Coordinates of C-alpha atoms and ligand atoms in Angstrom, one line a residue:
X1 CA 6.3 -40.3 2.7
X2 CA 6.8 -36.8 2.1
X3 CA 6.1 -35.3 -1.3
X4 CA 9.4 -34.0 -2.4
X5 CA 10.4 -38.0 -2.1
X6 CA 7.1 -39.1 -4.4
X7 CA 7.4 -35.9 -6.3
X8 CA 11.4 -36.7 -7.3
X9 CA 10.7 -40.5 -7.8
X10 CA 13.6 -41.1 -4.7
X11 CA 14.2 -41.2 -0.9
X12 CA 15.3 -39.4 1.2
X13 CA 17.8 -41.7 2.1
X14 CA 19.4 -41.5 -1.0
X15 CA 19.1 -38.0 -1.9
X16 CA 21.3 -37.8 1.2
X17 CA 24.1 -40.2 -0.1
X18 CA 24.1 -38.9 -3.3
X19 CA 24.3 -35.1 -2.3
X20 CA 27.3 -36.4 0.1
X21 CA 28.7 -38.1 -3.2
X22 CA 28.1 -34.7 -4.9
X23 CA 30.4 -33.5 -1.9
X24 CA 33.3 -35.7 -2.1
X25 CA 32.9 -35.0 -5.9
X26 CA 32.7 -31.3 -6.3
X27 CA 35.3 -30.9 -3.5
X28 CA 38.3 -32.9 -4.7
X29 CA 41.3 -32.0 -3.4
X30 CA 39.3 -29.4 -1.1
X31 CA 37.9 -31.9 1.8
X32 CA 40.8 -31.1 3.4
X33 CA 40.0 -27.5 4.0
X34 CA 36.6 -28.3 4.4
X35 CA 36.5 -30.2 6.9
X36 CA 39.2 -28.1 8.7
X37 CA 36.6 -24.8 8.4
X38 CA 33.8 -27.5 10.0
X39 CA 36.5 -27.9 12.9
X40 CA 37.3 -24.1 13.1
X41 CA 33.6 -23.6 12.9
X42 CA 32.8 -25.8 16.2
X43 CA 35.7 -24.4 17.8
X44 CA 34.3 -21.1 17.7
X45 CA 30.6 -22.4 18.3
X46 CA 31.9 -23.1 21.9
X47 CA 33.8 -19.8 22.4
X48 CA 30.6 -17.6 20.7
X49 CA 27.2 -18.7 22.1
X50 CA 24.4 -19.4 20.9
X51 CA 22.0 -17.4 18.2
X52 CA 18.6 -15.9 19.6
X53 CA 15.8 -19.0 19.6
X54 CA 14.2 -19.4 16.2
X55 CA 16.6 -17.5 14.3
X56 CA 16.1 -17.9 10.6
X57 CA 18.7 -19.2 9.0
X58 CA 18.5 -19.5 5.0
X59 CA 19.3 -19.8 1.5
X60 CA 17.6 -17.7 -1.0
X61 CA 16.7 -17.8 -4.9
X62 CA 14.6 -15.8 -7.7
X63 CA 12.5 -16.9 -9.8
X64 CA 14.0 -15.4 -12.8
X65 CA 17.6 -16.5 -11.9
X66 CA 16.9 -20.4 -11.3
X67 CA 13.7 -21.6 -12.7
X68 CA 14.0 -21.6 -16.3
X69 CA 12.6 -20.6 -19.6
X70 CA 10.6 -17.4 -17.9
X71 CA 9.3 -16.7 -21.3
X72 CA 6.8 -14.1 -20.3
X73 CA 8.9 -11.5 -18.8
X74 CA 10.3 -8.3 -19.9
X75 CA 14.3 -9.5 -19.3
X76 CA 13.8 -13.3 -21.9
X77 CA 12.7 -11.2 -24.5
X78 CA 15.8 -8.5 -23.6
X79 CA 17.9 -11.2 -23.8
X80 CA 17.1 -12.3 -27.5
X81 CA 17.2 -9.1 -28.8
X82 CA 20.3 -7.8 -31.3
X83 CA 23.1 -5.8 -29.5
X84 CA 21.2 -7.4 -26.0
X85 CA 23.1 -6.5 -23.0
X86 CA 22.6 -9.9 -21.4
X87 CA 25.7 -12.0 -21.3
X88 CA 24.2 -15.5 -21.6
X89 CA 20.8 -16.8 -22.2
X90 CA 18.8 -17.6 -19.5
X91 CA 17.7 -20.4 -20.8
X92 CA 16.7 -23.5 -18.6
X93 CA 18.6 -22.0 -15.7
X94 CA 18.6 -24.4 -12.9
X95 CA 15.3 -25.8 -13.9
X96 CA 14.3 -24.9 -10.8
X97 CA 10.6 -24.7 -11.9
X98 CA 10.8 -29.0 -12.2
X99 CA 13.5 -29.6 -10.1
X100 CA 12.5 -27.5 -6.7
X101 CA 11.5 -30.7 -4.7
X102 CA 15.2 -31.9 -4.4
X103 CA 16.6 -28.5 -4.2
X104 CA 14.7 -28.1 -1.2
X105 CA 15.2 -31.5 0.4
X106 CA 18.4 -30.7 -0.5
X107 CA 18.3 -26.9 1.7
X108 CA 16.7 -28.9 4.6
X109 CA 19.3 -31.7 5.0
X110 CA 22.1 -29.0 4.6
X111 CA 20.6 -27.9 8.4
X112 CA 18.8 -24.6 7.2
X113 CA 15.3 -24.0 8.9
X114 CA 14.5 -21.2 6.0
X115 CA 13.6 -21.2 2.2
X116 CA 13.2 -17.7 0.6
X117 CA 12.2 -17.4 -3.3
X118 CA 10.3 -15.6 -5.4
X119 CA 7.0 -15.8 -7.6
X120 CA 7.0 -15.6 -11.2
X121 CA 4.3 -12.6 -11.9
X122 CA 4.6 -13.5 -15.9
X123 CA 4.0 -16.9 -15.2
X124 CA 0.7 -16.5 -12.6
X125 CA -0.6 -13.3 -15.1
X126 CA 0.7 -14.2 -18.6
X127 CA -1.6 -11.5 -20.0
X128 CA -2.9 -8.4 -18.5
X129 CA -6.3 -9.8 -16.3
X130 CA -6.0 -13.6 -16.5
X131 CA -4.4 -15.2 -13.6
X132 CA -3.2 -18.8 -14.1
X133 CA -4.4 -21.2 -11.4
X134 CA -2.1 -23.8 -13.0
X135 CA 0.7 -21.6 -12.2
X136 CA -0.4 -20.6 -8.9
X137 CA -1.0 -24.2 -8.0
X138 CA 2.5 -24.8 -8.4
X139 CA 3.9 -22.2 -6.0
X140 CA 1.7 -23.4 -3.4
X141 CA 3.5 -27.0 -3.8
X142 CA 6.5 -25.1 -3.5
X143 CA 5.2 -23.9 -0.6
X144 CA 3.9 -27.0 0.6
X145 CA 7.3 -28.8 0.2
X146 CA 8.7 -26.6 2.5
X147 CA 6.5 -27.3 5.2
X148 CA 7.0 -30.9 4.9
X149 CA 10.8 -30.3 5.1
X150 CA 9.8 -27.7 8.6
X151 CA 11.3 -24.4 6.5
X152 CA 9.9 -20.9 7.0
X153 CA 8.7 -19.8 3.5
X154 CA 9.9 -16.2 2.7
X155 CA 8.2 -15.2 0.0
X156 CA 8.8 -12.6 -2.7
X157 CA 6.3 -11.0 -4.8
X158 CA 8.6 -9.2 -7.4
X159 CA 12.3 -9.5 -7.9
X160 CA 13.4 -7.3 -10.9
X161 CA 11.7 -9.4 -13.6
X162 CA 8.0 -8.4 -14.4
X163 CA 5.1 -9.5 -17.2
X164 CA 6.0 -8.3 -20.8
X165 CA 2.4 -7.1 -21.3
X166 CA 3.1 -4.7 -17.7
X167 CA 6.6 -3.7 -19.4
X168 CA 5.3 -2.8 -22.4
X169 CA 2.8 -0.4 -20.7
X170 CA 5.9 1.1 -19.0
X171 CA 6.4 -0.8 -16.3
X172 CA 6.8 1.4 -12.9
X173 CA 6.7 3.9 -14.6
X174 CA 2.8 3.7 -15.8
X175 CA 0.3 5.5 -13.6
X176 CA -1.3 2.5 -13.2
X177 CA 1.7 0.0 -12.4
X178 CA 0.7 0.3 -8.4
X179 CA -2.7 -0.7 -9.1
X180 CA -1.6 -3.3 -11.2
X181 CA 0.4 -4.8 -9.0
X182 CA -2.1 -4.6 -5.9
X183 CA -4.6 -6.8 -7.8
X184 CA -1.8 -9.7 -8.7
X185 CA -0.5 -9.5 -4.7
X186 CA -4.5 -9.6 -3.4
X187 CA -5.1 -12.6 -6.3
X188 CA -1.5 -14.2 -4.5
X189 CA -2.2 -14.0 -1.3
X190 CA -5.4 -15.4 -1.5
X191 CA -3.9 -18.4 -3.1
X192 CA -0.9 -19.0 -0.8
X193 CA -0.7 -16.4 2.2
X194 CA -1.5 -19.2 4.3
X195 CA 2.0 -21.0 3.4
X196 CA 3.2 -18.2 3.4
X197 CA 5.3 -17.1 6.8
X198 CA 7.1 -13.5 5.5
X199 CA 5.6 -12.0 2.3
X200 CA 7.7 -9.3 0.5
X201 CA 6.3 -7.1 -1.4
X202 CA 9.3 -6.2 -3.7
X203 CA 13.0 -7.2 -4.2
X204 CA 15.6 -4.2 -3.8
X205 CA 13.2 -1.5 -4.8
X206 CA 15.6 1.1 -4.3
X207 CA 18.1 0.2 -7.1
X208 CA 16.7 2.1 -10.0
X209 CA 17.5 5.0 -7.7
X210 CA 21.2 3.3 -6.6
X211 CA 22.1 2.9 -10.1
X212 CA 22.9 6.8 -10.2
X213 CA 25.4 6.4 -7.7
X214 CA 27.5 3.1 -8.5
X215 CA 30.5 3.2 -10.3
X216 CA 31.0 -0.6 -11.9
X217 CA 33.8 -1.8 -14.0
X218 CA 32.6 -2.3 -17.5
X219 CA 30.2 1.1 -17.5
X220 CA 31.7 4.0 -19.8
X221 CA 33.9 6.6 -17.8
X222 CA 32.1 9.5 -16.7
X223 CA 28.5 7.2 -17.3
X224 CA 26.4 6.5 -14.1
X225 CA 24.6 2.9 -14.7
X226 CA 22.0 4.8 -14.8
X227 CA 23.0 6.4 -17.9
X228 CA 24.4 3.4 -19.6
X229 CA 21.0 1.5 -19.0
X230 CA 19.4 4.8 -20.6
X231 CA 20.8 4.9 -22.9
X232 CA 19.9 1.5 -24.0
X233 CA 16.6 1.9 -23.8
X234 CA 15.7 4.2 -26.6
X235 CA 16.9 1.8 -29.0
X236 CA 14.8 -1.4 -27.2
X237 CA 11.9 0.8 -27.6
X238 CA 12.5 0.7 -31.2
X239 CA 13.5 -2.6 -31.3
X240 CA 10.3 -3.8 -29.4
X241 CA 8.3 -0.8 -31.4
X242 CA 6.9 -0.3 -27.7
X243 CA 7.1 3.7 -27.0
X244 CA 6.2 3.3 -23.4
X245 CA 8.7 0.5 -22.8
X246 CA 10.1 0.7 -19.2
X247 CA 11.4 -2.0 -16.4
X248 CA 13.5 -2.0 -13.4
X249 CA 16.4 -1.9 -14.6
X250 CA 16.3 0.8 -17.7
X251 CA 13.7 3.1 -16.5
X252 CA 14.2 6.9 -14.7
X253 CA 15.3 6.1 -11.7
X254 CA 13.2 8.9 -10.1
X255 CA 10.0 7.8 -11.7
X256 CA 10.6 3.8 -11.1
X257 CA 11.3 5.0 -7.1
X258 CA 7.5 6.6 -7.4
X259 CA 5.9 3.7 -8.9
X260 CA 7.5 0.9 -6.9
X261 CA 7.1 2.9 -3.5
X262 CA 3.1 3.2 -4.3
X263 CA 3.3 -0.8 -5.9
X264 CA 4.3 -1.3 -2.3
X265 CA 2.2 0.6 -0.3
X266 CA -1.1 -0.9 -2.8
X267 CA 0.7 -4.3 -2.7
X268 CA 0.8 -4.3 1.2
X269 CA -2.6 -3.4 1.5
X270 CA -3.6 -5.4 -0.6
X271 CA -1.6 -8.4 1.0
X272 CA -2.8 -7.6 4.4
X273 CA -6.7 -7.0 3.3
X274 CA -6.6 -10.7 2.4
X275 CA -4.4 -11.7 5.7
X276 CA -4.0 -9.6 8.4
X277 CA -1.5 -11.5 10.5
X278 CA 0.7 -12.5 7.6
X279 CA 4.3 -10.4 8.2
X280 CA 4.4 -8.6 5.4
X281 CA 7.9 -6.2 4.7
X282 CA 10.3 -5.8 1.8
X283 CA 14.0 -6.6 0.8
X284 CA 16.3 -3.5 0.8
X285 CA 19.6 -3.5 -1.2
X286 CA 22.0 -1.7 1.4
X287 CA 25.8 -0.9 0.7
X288 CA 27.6 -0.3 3.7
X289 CA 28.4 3.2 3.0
X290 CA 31.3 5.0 4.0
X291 CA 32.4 8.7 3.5
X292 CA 35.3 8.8 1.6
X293 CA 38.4 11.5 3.0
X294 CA 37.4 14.2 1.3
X295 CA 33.7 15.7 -0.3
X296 CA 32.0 13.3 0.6
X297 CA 28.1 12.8 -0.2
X298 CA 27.4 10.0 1.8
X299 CA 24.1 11.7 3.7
X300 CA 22.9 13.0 0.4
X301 CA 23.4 9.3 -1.0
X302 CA 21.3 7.5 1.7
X303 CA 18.4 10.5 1.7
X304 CA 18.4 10.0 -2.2
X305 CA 18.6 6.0 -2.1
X306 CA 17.4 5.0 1.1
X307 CA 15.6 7.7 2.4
X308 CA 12.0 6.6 1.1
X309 CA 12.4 3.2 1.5
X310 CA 13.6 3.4 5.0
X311 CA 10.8 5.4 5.8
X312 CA 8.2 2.8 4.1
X313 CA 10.1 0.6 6.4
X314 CA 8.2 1.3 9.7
X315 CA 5.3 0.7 8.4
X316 CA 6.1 -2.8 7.5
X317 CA 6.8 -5.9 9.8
X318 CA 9.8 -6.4 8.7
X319 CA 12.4 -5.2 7.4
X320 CA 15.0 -7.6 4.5
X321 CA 18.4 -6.1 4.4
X322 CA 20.4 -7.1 1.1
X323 CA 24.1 -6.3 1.7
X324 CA 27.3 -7.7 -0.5
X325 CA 30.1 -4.7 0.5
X326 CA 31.3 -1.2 1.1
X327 CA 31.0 1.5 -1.1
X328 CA 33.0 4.7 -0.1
X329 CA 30.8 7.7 -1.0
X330 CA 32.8 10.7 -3.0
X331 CA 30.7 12.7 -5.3
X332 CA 29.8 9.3 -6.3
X333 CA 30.7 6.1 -5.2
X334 CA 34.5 5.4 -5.4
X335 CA 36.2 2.2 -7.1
X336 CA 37.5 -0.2 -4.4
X337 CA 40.2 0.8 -2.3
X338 CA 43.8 -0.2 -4.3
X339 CA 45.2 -3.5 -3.7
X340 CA 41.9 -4.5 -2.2
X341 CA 40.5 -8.3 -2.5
X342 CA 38.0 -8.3 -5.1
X343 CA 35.1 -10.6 -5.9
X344 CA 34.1 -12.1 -9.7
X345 CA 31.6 -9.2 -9.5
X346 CA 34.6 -6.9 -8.7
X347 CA 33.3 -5.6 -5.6
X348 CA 35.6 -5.3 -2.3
X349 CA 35.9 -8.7 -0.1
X350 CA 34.7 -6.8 2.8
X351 CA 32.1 -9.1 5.0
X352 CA 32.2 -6.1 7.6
X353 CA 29.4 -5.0 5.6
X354 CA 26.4 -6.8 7.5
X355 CA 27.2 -6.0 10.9
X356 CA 27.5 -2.3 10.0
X357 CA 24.2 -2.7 7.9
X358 CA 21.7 -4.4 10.2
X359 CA 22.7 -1.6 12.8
X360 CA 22.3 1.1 10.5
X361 CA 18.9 0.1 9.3
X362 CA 17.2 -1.2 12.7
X363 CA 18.5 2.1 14.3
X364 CA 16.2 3.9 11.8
X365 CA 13.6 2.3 11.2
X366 CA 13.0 0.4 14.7
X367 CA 11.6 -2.5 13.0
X368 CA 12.8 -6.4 13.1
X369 CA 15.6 -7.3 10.6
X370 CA 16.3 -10.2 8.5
X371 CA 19.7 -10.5 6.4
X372 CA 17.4 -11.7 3.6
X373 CA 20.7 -11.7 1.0
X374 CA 24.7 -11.7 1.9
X375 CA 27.1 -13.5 -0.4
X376 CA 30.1 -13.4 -2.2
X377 CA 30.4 -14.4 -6.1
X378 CA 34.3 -16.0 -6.4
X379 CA 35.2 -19.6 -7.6
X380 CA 37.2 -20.1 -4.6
X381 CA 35.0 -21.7 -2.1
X382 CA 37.5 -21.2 0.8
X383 CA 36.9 -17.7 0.8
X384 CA 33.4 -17.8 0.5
X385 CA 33.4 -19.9 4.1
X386 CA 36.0 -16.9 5.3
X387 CA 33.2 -14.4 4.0
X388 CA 30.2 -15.9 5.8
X389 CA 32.3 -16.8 9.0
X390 CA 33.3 -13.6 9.3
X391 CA 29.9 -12.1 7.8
X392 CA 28.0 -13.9 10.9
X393 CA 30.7 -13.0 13.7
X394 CA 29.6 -9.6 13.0
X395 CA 26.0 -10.3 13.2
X396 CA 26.4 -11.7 16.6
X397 CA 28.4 -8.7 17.6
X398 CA 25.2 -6.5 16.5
X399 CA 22.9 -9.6 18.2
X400 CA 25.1 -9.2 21.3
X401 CA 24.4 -5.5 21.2
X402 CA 20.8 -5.7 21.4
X403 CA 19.9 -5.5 17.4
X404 CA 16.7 -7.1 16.5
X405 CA 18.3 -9.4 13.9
X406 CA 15.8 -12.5 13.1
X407 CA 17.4 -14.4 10.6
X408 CA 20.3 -14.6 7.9
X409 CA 19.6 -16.2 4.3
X410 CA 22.6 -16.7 2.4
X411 CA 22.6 -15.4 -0.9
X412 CA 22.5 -18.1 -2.9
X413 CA 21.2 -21.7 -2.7
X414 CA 22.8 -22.3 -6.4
X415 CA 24.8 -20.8 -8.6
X416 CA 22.3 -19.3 -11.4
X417 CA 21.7 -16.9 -13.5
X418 CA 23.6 -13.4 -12.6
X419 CA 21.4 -11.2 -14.7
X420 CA 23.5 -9.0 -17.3
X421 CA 26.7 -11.1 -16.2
X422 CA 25.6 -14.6 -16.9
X423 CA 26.4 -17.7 -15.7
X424 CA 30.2 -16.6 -14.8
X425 CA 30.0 -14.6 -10.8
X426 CA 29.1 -17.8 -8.8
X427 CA 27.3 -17.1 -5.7
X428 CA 26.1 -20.6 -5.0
X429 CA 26.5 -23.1 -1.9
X430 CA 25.9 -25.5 -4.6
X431 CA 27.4 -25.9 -7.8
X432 CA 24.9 -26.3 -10.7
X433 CA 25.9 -28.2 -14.3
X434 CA 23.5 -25.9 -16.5
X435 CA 24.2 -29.5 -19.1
X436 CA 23.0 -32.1 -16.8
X437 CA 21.7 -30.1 -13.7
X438 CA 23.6 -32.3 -11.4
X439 CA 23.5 -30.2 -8.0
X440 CA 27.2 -30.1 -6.3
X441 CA 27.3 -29.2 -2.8
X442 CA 30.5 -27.3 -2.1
X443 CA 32.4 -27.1 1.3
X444 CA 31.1 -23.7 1.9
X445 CA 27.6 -25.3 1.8
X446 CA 28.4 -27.7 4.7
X447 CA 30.0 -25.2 6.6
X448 CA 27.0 -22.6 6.9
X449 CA 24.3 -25.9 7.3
X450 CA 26.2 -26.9 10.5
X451 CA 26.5 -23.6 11.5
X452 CA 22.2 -23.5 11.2
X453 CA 22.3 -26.6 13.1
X454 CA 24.0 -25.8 15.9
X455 CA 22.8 -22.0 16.1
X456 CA 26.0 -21.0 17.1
X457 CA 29.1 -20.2 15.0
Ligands
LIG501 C1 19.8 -9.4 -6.1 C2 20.1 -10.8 -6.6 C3 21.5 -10.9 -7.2 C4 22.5 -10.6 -6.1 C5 23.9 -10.7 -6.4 C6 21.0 -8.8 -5.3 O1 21.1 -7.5 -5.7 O2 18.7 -9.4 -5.3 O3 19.1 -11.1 -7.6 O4 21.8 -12.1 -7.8 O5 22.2 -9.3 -5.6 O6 24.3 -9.8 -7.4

């Protein structure tokens, strides 16, 4: 008896028929195709060869974007405020915090070997000092559950959302965010490093500073993110009659890429003065960047967004590369190529994107990889399974070539919550009803499990 079966109240046996009932459900009128991409899939597994031995091979969440009700953070109270830029409410989410045991049966029956989420800092240090054993108690049964199932746990420390009382103070930006942060990894680790197989310090660290450069449908002409977040955040200052008032996603750039590379360094430190073996790295966000025909500032882009980070990178164990598409690099980044495919998140369909990235980054920094995010948001599952079919061909190519890739983690278990866009780009394997948080596994789903399973494409 395992405890995601006592914990959930059924078996195992029956989580099974039900998810396939979810299957046949959710994929009406699509079995069909799914079960041809399962043929195709095998097909290929005979013609491509095998994955290395113990390659990772994933689904990954965040806290803030699945659990529900992350009332402490910076981003719910965001959310409720007048004129918020948040689409939707976060509200229960996937109610992930209760409902973890199945999802992870769930992950482990699919055929992946690899679970990676993320802590809650609001929830383990609701005010500055006092650290919740309740709350820490329950990430280790996360934890814990996903031994039982034989997953590797990747774990992340921070991923964009942070205390209120931290954001208040300025978040990144305060002097003392690094120290800060040090104490809540060392009071982690101490808790659950030994569940834990890959710690990460900090999710996509580098996007304060990639905001400058992205050009995204909705922002203002002529406005970097950057700017647009900006200049938002003079008013929530008001509104939350907090001068200091910073986070990841509204503060300077420049001075957010200060704080979180010394949070890192302290955090890592920390993390290892409490366990030394424990592979400790971080998850960069990567765009496979290409110089547009003319003027193009693509070296001055990766100095300015990667540069740093890349660097921090060989220091670490590990390196998590977080890669979705292209962007080509003008003055700027340019707007899809016309005529392109887009996604619901209106990037180019371009699954090219890992192979280029894992070579890129493991040629500078000389450090293991793990694709520790790749997805696509679109409602049309059939070109999600084109996406990771061809996402994975690629890194076998770079494999082939010698590239230390260790895992791939699909980004994401469940659609959930997008951040500023909501409930409406779904990235999921598995369909989530936010009314009566019935889990729907989708074709796409199957298709990358077996694909786990076997190893091989
Ligand atoms: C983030 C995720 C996000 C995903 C898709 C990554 O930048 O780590 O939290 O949901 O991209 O946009």
């Amino acid at each position: 008896m395992e405890l995601g079966e006592r914990t959930l109240g059924i078996s195992r046996r029956e989580l099974l028929r039900r998810a396939s009932a979810a299957v046949a459900v959710g994929a009406m009128g699509k079995l069909a195709f799914g079960e041809a991409a399962i043929e195709a899939s095998s097909a290929a597994a005979k013609a491509g060869g095998a994955f290395p031995e113990k390659f990772l091979w994933g689904c990954a969440t965040a806290a803030y974007q699945v659990e529900g009700n992350d009332t402490n953070t910076d981003l719910w109270m965001l959310e409720y405020l007048p004129g918020s830029m948040f689409k939707d409410h976060s509200g229960d989410a996937c109610n992930h915090y209760h409902l973890y045991p199945q999802d992870i049966a769930m992950l482990a029956d699919l055929g992946f070997n690899t679970y990676r989420f993320s802590l809650e800092w609001a929830r383990i240090e609701p005010e500055e000092g006092f650290f919740s054993n309740a709350e820490l108690d329950h990430y280790r049964r996360m934890l814990a559950v996903c031994h039982e199932h034989g997953l590797t746990t990747l774990l992340t420390y921070s991923h964009f959302s942070m205390p209120r009382w931290f954001a208040m103070k300025g978040g990144w930006e305060n002097p003392q965010a690094a120290d800060l942060f040090a104490r809540f990894c060392e009071k982690a680790t101490r808790h659950l490093g030994d569940l834990v197989d890959y710690a990460s310090t900090l999710n996509e660290p580098d996007i304060p500073q990639l905001l400058n450069w992205l050009d995204l449908p909705g922002v203002a002409a002529g406005m970097t993110v950057a700017q647009m977040m900006q200049a938002g955040l003079a008013n929530v200052r008001k509104q939350v009659n907090a001068p200091q008032f910073s986070n990841f996603f509204m503060g300077d750039g420049k001075r957010n890429r200060e704080g979180l590379l010394a949070a890192h360094a302290k955090g890592r430190d920390a993390m290892k003065s409490v366990r030394p073996a424990m592979p400790v790295g971080f998850n960069l966000a990567m765009q496979d960047d290409q110089a547009a025909p003319e003027g193009s500032h693509l070296e001055e882009k990766r100095a300015d967004v990667y540069g740093p980070w890349l660097e921090a990178a060989r220091h670490c164990d590990y390196l998590g590369v977080q890669t979705y598409s292209r962007s080509l690099v003008g003055t700027k980044d340019l707007p899809p190529p016309k005529g392109a495919e887009l996604t619901q998140t209106g990037m180019e369909f371009y699954p090219e994107c890992v192979e280029h990235v894992v070579r890129y980054a493991a040629k500078e920094t000389g450090v293991p990889i793990i694709v520790t995010e790749n997805g696509i948001a679109t409602e049309d599952d059939t070109r999600r399974v084109a996406y990771y079919q061809q996402a994975l061909a690629g890194v076998k190519r770079a494999i082939d070539d010698g590239v230390d890739v260790r895992g791939y983690v699909a980004w994401s278990l469940m659609d959930n919550f997008e951040w500023m866009s909501g409930y409406t780009p779904k990235f999921g394997l598995v369909a989530v009803d936010l009314k009566t948080q019935r889990r729907t596994i989708k074709p796409s789903a199957t298709v990358l499990g077996n694909i786990a399973r076997r190893n091989a494409l």
